[in-house]
Short mmCIF file of C-alpha atoms in Angstrom, two decimals:
data_model
loop_
_atom_site.label_atom_id
_atom_site.label_comp_id
_atom_site.label_asym_id
_atom_site.label_seq_id
_atom_site.Cartn_x
_atom_site.Cartn_y
_atom_site.Cartn_z
CA MET A 62 -240.07 154.45 12.72
CA ASN A 63 -237.41 156.02 14.89
CA PRO A 64 -235.36 159.05 13.76
CA THR A 65 -232.28 156.95 12.96
CA THR A 66 -234.19 154.66 10.58
CA PHE A 67 -235.77 157.75 9.03
CA ALA A 68 -232.33 159.35 8.57
CA ARG A 69 -230.97 156.12 7.06
CA LEU A 70 -233.72 156.12 4.46
CA TYR A 71 -233.11 159.77 3.67
CA SER A 72 -229.37 159.10 3.31
CA ILE A 73 -230.08 156.30 0.83
CA PHE A 74 -232.24 158.66 -1.25
CA ASN A 75 -229.44 161.22 -1.13
CA ALA A 76 -226.64 158.79 -2.00
CA LYS A 77 -228.62 157.43 -4.95
CA ARG A 78 -229.66 160.95 -6.02
CA TRP A 79 -233.28 159.83 -5.96
CA HIS A 80 -234.27 163.29 -4.75
CA ASP A 81 -233.42 164.52 -8.27
CA LYS A 82 -236.08 162.32 -9.83
CA GLU A 83 -239.63 163.30 -10.64
CA MET A 84 -242.11 161.94 -8.10
CA HIS A 85 -239.41 161.35 -5.49
CA GLU A 86 -241.62 162.98 -2.84
CA VAL A 87 -244.38 160.41 -3.32
CA VAL A 88 -241.89 157.55 -3.30
CA PHE A 89 -240.23 158.88 -0.13
CA THR A 90 -243.56 159.34 1.65
CA ASN A 91 -244.74 155.85 0.69
CA PHE A 92 -241.39 154.41 1.78
CA CYS A 93 -241.71 156.13 5.17
CA GLU A 94 -245.25 154.81 5.62
CA LEU A 95 -244.05 151.32 4.77
CA LEU A 96 -241.13 151.41 7.20
CA GLY A 97 -243.49 152.78 9.86
CA ASN A 98 -245.60 149.64 9.44
CA LEU A 99 -242.68 147.25 9.99
CA ASN A 100 -240.68 146.12 13.00
CA GLU A 101 -236.98 146.90 13.34
CA LYS A 102 -235.65 143.71 11.73
CA GLN A 103 -238.02 144.15 8.82
CA GLN A 104 -237.01 147.80 8.48
CA ASP A 105 -233.35 146.79 8.41
CA LEU A 106 -233.92 144.33 5.59
CA LEU A 107 -235.92 146.82 3.52
CA LEU A 108 -233.21 149.46 3.98
CA GLU A 109 -230.52 146.97 2.92
CA LEU A 110 -232.56 146.14 -0.17
CA ALA A 111 -233.18 149.84 -0.84
CA GLU A 112 -229.40 150.37 -0.89
CA ARG A 113 -229.14 147.87 -3.75
CA TYR A 114 -232.30 149.07 -5.53
CA THR A 115 -232.13 150.51 -9.06
CA TRP A 116 -234.59 153.22 -10.03
CA LEU A 117 -234.49 154.45 -13.61
CA THR A 118 -237.01 156.91 -14.97
CA PHE A 119 -238.21 156.97 -18.57
CA ALA A 120 -236.10 160.10 -19.13
CA GLU A 121 -232.97 158.08 -18.29
CA TYR A 122 -233.60 155.46 -20.97
CA GLN A 123 -232.22 157.76 -23.64
CA GLY A 124 -228.76 158.04 -22.07
CA ARG A 125 -228.64 154.31 -21.38
CA LEU A 126 -229.56 153.45 -24.98
CA VAL A 127 -227.03 155.90 -26.39
CA HIS A 128 -224.39 154.17 -24.25
CA ILE A 129 -225.41 150.72 -25.48
CA PHE A 130 -225.46 151.69 -29.16
CA ASN A 131 -222.35 153.89 -29.13
CA THR A 132 -220.14 152.05 -26.67
CA ILE A 133 -221.29 148.59 -25.64
CA ILE A 134 -222.08 147.17 -29.09
CA PRO A 135 -218.61 146.42 -30.55
CA GLU A 136 -217.47 148.08 -33.76
CA GLU A 137 -217.05 144.78 -35.63
CA GLU A 138 -220.74 144.04 -35.05
CA ILE A 139 -221.84 146.98 -37.16
CA THR A 140 -219.09 147.76 -39.66
CA ASN A 141 -220.25 145.32 -42.30
CA LEU A 142 -223.98 145.71 -41.77
CA SER A 143 -226.33 147.29 -44.26
CA LYS A 144 -229.61 147.16 -42.33
CA ILE A 145 -230.93 146.76 -38.79
CA ILE A 146 -234.54 145.78 -38.24
CA LEU A 147 -235.84 147.10 -34.92
CA PHE A 148 -238.53 144.92 -33.37
CA PRO A 149 -240.12 145.17 -29.89
CA VAL A 150 -239.88 142.15 -27.59
CA MET A 151 -243.44 140.86 -27.16
CA LYS A 152 -245.55 137.74 -27.19
CA PRO A 153 -247.58 137.19 -30.38
CA LYS A 154 -250.81 137.49 -28.37
CA ASP A 155 -249.74 141.00 -27.27
CA GLU A 156 -249.19 142.32 -30.80
CA GLU A 157 -252.16 144.66 -30.57
CA LYS A 158 -251.04 146.12 -27.25
CA THR A 159 -248.45 148.80 -26.56
CA LYS A 160 -245.65 147.07 -24.68
CA SER A 161 -242.49 148.47 -23.12
CA GLY A 162 -240.51 147.39 -26.20
CA HIS A 163 -242.56 149.86 -28.25
CA GLY A 164 -241.45 152.61 -25.86
CA VAL A 165 -237.81 151.77 -26.55
CA LEU A 166 -238.57 151.73 -30.28
CA ILE A 167 -239.98 155.26 -30.08
CA ILE A 168 -237.03 156.57 -28.06
CA LEU A 169 -234.61 155.09 -30.60
CA ARG A 170 -236.52 156.76 -33.42
CA GLY A 171 -235.55 160.10 -31.89
CA ILE A 172 -231.93 159.38 -31.02
CA ARG A 173 -230.68 157.08 -33.75
CA PRO A 174 -229.96 159.95 -36.23
CA PHE A 175 -227.22 160.92 -33.76
CA PHE A 176 -225.55 157.49 -33.85
CA THR A 177 -222.59 158.37 -36.10
CA ARG A 178 -221.27 154.79 -36.13
CA TYR A 179 -224.45 153.72 -37.90
CA ASN A 180 -224.52 156.33 -40.69
CA HIS A 181 -223.75 153.72 -43.34
CA LEU A 182 -226.75 151.52 -42.65
CA ASN A 183 -230.53 151.68 -42.64
CA PHE A 184 -232.84 151.19 -39.72
CA GLN A 185 -236.26 149.70 -40.30
CA GLU A 186 -238.98 149.51 -37.66
CA VAL A 187 -241.19 146.44 -37.71
CA GLU A 188 -244.01 145.84 -35.24
CA THR A 189 -245.78 142.71 -36.46
CA PHE A 190 -244.62 139.11 -36.52
CA GLU A 191 -246.44 138.61 -39.80
CA HIS A 192 -243.94 140.91 -41.52
CA LEU A 193 -241.08 138.63 -40.48
CA GLU A 194 -242.71 135.34 -41.44
CA SER A 195 -241.55 133.33 -44.43
CA PRO A 196 -240.88 134.27 -47.28
CA PHE A 197 -239.24 137.20 -45.45
CA ASP A 198 -235.49 136.80 -45.75
CA LEU A 199 -232.43 138.35 -44.13
CA SER A 200 -229.17 138.83 -46.02
CA ASN A 201 -225.80 138.28 -44.34
CA THR A 202 -225.49 142.02 -43.71
CA GLU A 203 -228.87 142.39 -42.06
CA ARG A 204 -229.77 141.90 -38.39
CA ILE A 205 -232.87 141.94 -36.24
CA PHE A 206 -232.48 143.94 -33.00
CA LEU A 207 -235.08 142.93 -30.41
CA LEU A 208 -235.80 145.82 -28.06
CA ASP A 209 -237.10 146.08 -24.51
CA ASP A 210 -236.44 148.07 -21.36
CA PHE A 211 -236.31 145.02 -19.07
CA LEU A 212 -236.26 141.24 -19.38
CA GLY A 213 -237.34 139.36 -16.26
CA THR A 214 -237.73 135.59 -16.18
CA GLY A 215 -236.99 135.35 -19.89
CA ASP A 216 -240.50 134.09 -20.82
CA THR A 217 -241.26 136.92 -23.22
CA ILE A 218 -237.90 136.99 -24.99
CA ARG A 219 -238.09 133.20 -25.37
CA THR A 220 -241.56 133.43 -26.96
CA THR A 221 -240.42 136.25 -29.25
CA ILE A 222 -237.33 134.42 -30.45
CA GLU A 223 -239.12 131.08 -30.87
CA LYS A 224 -241.79 132.76 -32.98
CA LEU A 225 -239.17 134.44 -35.20
CA LEU A 226 -237.19 131.24 -35.65
CA ILE A 227 -240.21 129.51 -37.19
CA ASN A 228 -239.08 131.34 -40.33
CA PRO A 229 -236.13 129.21 -41.58
CA ASN A 230 -234.57 132.32 -43.13
CA ILE A 231 -234.02 133.84 -39.69
CA THR A 232 -231.23 132.29 -37.63
CA ILE A 233 -230.11 132.97 -34.07
CA GLU A 234 -226.82 134.47 -35.39
CA LYS A 235 -228.79 137.28 -37.02
CA ILE A 236 -230.68 138.25 -33.87
CA ARG A 237 -229.46 140.67 -31.20
CA VAL A 238 -231.28 141.58 -28.00
CA ILE A 239 -230.98 145.15 -26.70
CA THR A 240 -232.33 146.01 -23.25
CA VAL A 241 -231.75 148.70 -20.67
CA ALA A 242 -231.71 146.00 -17.97
CA SER A 243 -232.03 142.23 -17.83
CA HIS A 244 -232.57 139.89 -14.96
CA GLN A 245 -230.13 137.01 -14.49
CA GLN A 246 -232.89 134.50 -15.33
CA ALA A 247 -233.30 136.04 -18.81
CA VAL A 248 -229.53 136.31 -19.25
CA THR A 249 -229.15 132.61 -18.44
CA TYR A 250 -231.77 131.77 -21.07
CA MET A 251 -230.08 133.94 -23.71
CA ASP A 252 -226.70 132.36 -22.93
CA SER A 253 -228.24 128.91 -23.23
CA ILE A 254 -229.48 129.50 -26.78
CA GLY A 255 -226.42 131.47 -27.83
CA VAL A 256 -228.15 134.68 -28.81
CA ARG A 257 -226.04 137.84 -28.48
CA TYR A 258 -227.42 140.48 -26.15
CA TYR A 259 -226.41 143.95 -25.00
CA THR A 260 -227.65 145.42 -21.77
CA GLU A 261 -226.63 148.14 -19.32
CA ILE A 262 -227.66 146.44 -16.11
CA VAL A 263 -227.92 142.79 -15.05
CA THR A 264 -230.06 142.23 -11.95
CA ARG A 265 -230.07 139.11 -9.83
CA LYS A 266 -232.03 137.41 -7.05
CA GLU A 267 -231.33 139.93 -4.35
CA ILE A 268 -231.84 137.63 -1.37
CA SER A 269 -231.01 134.14 -2.69
CA ASP A 270 -227.97 135.24 -4.73
CA TYR A 271 -226.73 137.83 -2.24
CA TYR A 272 -226.77 136.21 1.20
CA THR A 273 -225.27 132.95 2.35
CA SER A 274 -226.44 130.66 5.15
CA PRO A 275 -227.45 131.37 7.93
CA GLU A 276 -228.20 134.98 6.88
CA LEU A 277 -229.99 133.69 3.79
CA GLU A 278 -232.58 131.76 5.82
CA GLU A 279 -232.99 134.66 8.22
CA LYS A 280 -233.58 137.28 5.49
CA THR A 281 -235.90 134.93 3.59
CA ALA A 282 -238.00 134.44 6.74
CA ILE A 283 -238.12 138.19 7.36
CA MET A 284 -239.30 138.88 3.81
CA LYS A 285 -242.00 136.23 4.17
CA GLU A 286 -243.16 138.03 7.32
CA ILE A 287 -243.19 141.38 5.52
CA GLU A 288 -245.19 139.89 2.65
CA LYS A 289 -248.00 139.03 5.08
CA LEU A 290 -249.04 142.67 4.64
CA LEU A 291 -249.84 141.98 0.98
CA PRO A 292 -253.34 141.04 -0.18
CA SER A 293 -252.15 137.91 -2.04
CA LYS A 294 -249.16 135.62 -2.40
CA LYS A 295 -249.43 135.62 -6.18
CA TYR A 296 -246.22 137.59 -6.69
CA SER A 297 -244.39 136.44 -3.56
CA PHE A 298 -240.66 137.24 -3.99
CA GLY A 299 -241.51 138.68 -7.43
CA TYR A 300 -242.98 137.01 -10.52
CA GLY A 301 -241.16 133.74 -11.17
CA LEU A 302 -239.40 134.16 -7.80
CA SER A 303 -237.14 136.71 -9.47
CA GLU A 304 -236.41 138.66 -6.25
CA GLY A 305 -235.76 141.76 -8.35
CA LEU A 306 -234.92 145.22 -7.05
CA ILE A 307 -235.57 147.48 -9.99
CA THR A 308 -238.00 150.15 -11.05
CA LEU A 309 -237.97 151.37 -14.61
CA TYR A 310 -240.64 153.69 -16.00
CA ARG A 311 -242.91 151.06 -14.47
CA THR A 312 -241.84 148.60 -11.82
CA PRO A 313 -241.65 145.07 -13.27
CA ASN A 314 -243.61 142.45 -11.32
CA ASN A 315 -240.29 140.59 -10.98
CA THR A 316 -239.38 143.06 -8.24
CA PHE A 317 -240.22 142.07 -4.65
CA PRO A 318 -243.94 142.95 -4.47
CA ILE A 319 -243.65 144.86 -1.19
CA PHE A 320 -242.02 147.61 -3.28
CA TRP A 321 -244.88 147.90 -5.79
CA GLN A 322 -248.05 146.24 -4.49
CA ASP A 323 -250.51 148.11 -2.29
CA TYR A 324 -250.89 146.60 1.16
CA GLU A 325 -253.05 146.80 4.23
CA LYS A 326 -252.40 147.14 7.94
CA ASN A 327 -255.04 147.50 10.69
CA ASP A 328 -257.75 147.87 8.05
CA LYS A 329 -255.95 150.82 6.49
CA LYS A 330 -254.78 150.66 2.89
CA TYR A 331 -251.35 151.95 1.92
CA LYS A 332 -249.62 152.66 -1.36
CA ALA A 333 -246.34 150.87 -2.06
CA PRO A 334 -243.17 152.97 -2.58
CA PHE A 335 -243.23 152.35 -6.36
CA PRO A 336 -246.90 151.59 -7.09
CA ARG A 337 -247.72 149.81 -10.35
CA TYR A 338 -251.39 150.74 -10.38
CA MET B 360 -241.33 174.79 10.78
CA GLU B 361 -243.55 176.03 13.57
CA ASN B 362 -241.92 176.05 16.98
CA GLN B 363 -244.43 173.51 18.23
CA ASN B 364 -243.46 171.07 15.48
CA LEU B 365 -239.78 171.77 16.10
CA TYR B 366 -240.42 170.92 19.74
CA ILE B 367 -242.04 167.60 18.71
CA LEU B 368 -239.16 166.84 16.31
CA LEU B 369 -236.56 167.42 19.02
CA ASP B 370 -238.59 165.49 21.56
CA VAL B 371 -238.97 162.53 19.17
CA ILE B 372 -235.20 162.50 18.62
CA PHE B 373 -234.48 162.88 22.35
CA ARG B 374 -236.73 159.94 23.24
CA ASN B 375 -235.87 157.93 20.11
CA GLY B 376 -239.63 157.92 19.48
CA SER B 377 -241.55 157.61 16.23
CA VAL B 378 -241.48 160.28 13.52
CA LYS B 379 -245.09 159.27 12.87
CA ARG B 380 -245.92 161.63 15.75
CA LEU B 381 -245.18 164.54 13.45
CA ALA B 382 -246.79 162.89 10.43
CA ARG B 383 -249.99 162.49 12.47
CA LYS B 384 -249.98 166.24 13.00
CA GLY B 385 -250.08 166.66 9.24
CA VAL B 386 -246.36 167.33 8.67
CA ASP B 387 -245.28 165.69 5.41
CA TYR B 388 -242.38 163.21 5.63
CA ASN B 389 -240.44 165.24 3.06
CA GLU B 390 -240.86 168.31 5.28
CA ILE B 391 -239.72 166.30 8.33
CA ALA B 392 -236.59 165.31 6.38
CA ILE B 393 -235.86 168.92 5.41
CA GLN B 394 -236.36 170.10 8.99
CA THR B 395 -234.13 167.32 10.34
CA GLN B 396 -231.43 168.42 7.92
CA ASN B 397 -231.87 172.02 9.07
CA ALA B 398 -231.59 170.87 12.67
CA ILE B 399 -228.32 169.09 11.78
CA LYS B 400 -227.02 172.24 10.02
CA ASN B 401 -227.95 174.35 13.05
CA ASP B 402 -226.03 171.98 15.32
CA LEU B 403 -229.17 170.91 17.21
CA VAL B 404 -228.95 167.31 16.02
CA SER B 405 -226.05 165.05 15.09
CA TYR B 406 -226.12 162.05 12.78
CA ASP B 407 -223.06 159.85 12.57
CA ASP B 408 -224.56 156.99 10.51
CA GLN B 409 -225.15 155.05 13.70
CA ARG B 410 -227.70 157.18 15.50
CA VAL B 411 -229.55 160.44 15.33
CA ILE B 412 -229.18 162.25 18.66
CA LEU B 413 -229.63 165.73 20.11
CA THR B 414 -226.53 167.83 20.65
CA PHE B 415 -226.07 169.82 23.86
CA LYS B 416 -227.50 172.84 22.02
CA GLY B 417 -230.46 170.71 20.91
CA VAL B 418 -231.19 169.54 24.44
CA GLU B 419 -231.06 173.13 25.69
CA LEU B 420 -233.52 174.27 23.00
CA LEU B 421 -235.79 171.32 23.78
CA LYS B 422 -235.90 172.34 27.46
CA GLN B 423 -236.74 175.88 26.45
CA LEU B 424 -239.52 174.85 24.04
CA GLU B 425 -240.87 172.35 26.57
CA ILE B 426 -241.96 175.23 28.83
CA THR B 427 -244.40 176.44 26.21
CA TYR B 428 -245.39 173.27 24.37
CA LYS B 429 -245.21 170.31 26.71
CA LYS B 430 -248.73 169.12 27.38
CA THR B 431 -249.09 168.36 31.05
CA LYS B 432 -252.87 168.26 31.32
CA LYS B 433 -254.14 164.84 30.42
CA GLU B 434 -257.07 166.33 28.43
CA GLU B 435 -254.50 167.78 26.07
CA TRP B 436 -252.38 164.76 25.43
CA ILE B 437 -255.00 162.05 25.58
CA GLU B 438 -257.22 162.27 22.54
CA LYS B 439 -260.78 161.03 22.79
CA ASP B 440 -261.25 157.96 20.63
CA GLU B 441 -264.32 159.41 18.92
CA LYS B 442 -264.33 156.92 16.06
CA ASN B 443 -264.94 154.03 18.45
CA ARG B 444 -267.61 155.83 20.50
CA LEU B 445 -271.00 154.08 20.58
CA ASP B 446 -273.84 156.11 19.18
CA LYS B 447 -276.48 157.40 21.59
CA ASN B 448 -279.20 154.81 21.00
CA ARG B 449 -276.76 152.03 21.85
CA ARG B 450 -275.89 153.52 25.21
CA GLU B 451 -279.13 152.57 26.99
CA LYS B 452 -279.09 150.64 30.23
CA ASN B 453 -278.34 146.92 29.97
CA PHE B 454 -276.82 147.28 26.51
CA ILE B 455 -273.80 145.04 26.27
CA PHE B 456 -271.30 145.80 23.55
CA VAL B 457 -268.93 143.07 22.42
CA PRO B 458 -266.51 144.45 19.81
CA ARG B 459 -265.39 142.39 16.86
CA GLN B 460 -261.75 141.50 17.33
CA THR B 461 -260.89 142.56 13.80
CA GLU B 462 -262.34 146.03 14.35
CA LEU B 463 -260.12 146.88 17.27
CA THR B 464 -257.36 149.33 16.46
CA PHE B 465 -254.98 151.00 18.83
#
């Protein structure tokens, strides 16, 4: 990696204030190692993607959630409510596990006493599907808020909603989805079923939806070349071909895997900039 | 930063070489970034978003440091590739070594 490429990377870290984040030194070192293992065209693409990359730490969730609850959710949504049930987004088979939605639930437990707009209503935390099965009923002034930090392809939110709707007393009008960030694929799904959602960030396919031909074909080919460093093609272009560029407290597998999956060059193993493991 | 490492940093910038040269000497990338910033502050290096280059002052300092740190003897700048050296018992007469292609690294 030549000094100009190195300086470009450093400038990106500066502009995005990534140097203020915990663990930025490890991320910067891993990024440098990665760029050092690529040719110039590949470096250029990764730097372009880095410029559009979102990195949110767990500590930043709080501010984002406060913004969603106090500003993004419209007044008329909450004025006439008496109760909000908070439920983590998860598949029924994952009920026993701690998922990212549980993390959001815990953060909200700490900050919701400060939500002045919600003083007139009760919050109730629920963590099992069984609790929401028939004969459970929701009155007209009660809502279920489904919580997560990130929705990727939309698979998990679809499973969660489908499971809840088995109970005829729960209708789509009484469900809201609250996330720190959502990928366009999940947003498209939520639009298609007409569920209301509130999110701070909407991510998209950062090669397919960003470039047009002939740049699109060129960048796609370069990324395929870069991905040859990876041990498998399982997550090529991100899970479900999401082409994501986001790291939350953990990087979702929807993000391009070169940013989170360990790789190998000349028999030497390297850590990705935002390792998942 | 030690003067020797500053010499390498300036030399890398002058030749548009690889910053890995410093990393291989054990200088952390974060430290390289800090020292590059210092070099910019001290008017040794300029960065205009297009290219990182040495200023006149930087070139002058590089020439000065070169006198002390430039390695002219080949023993000093060519490192022995010890990790690929054959062990003693494989160096007997008539021993033919054919390396595996996948084990070759340069």
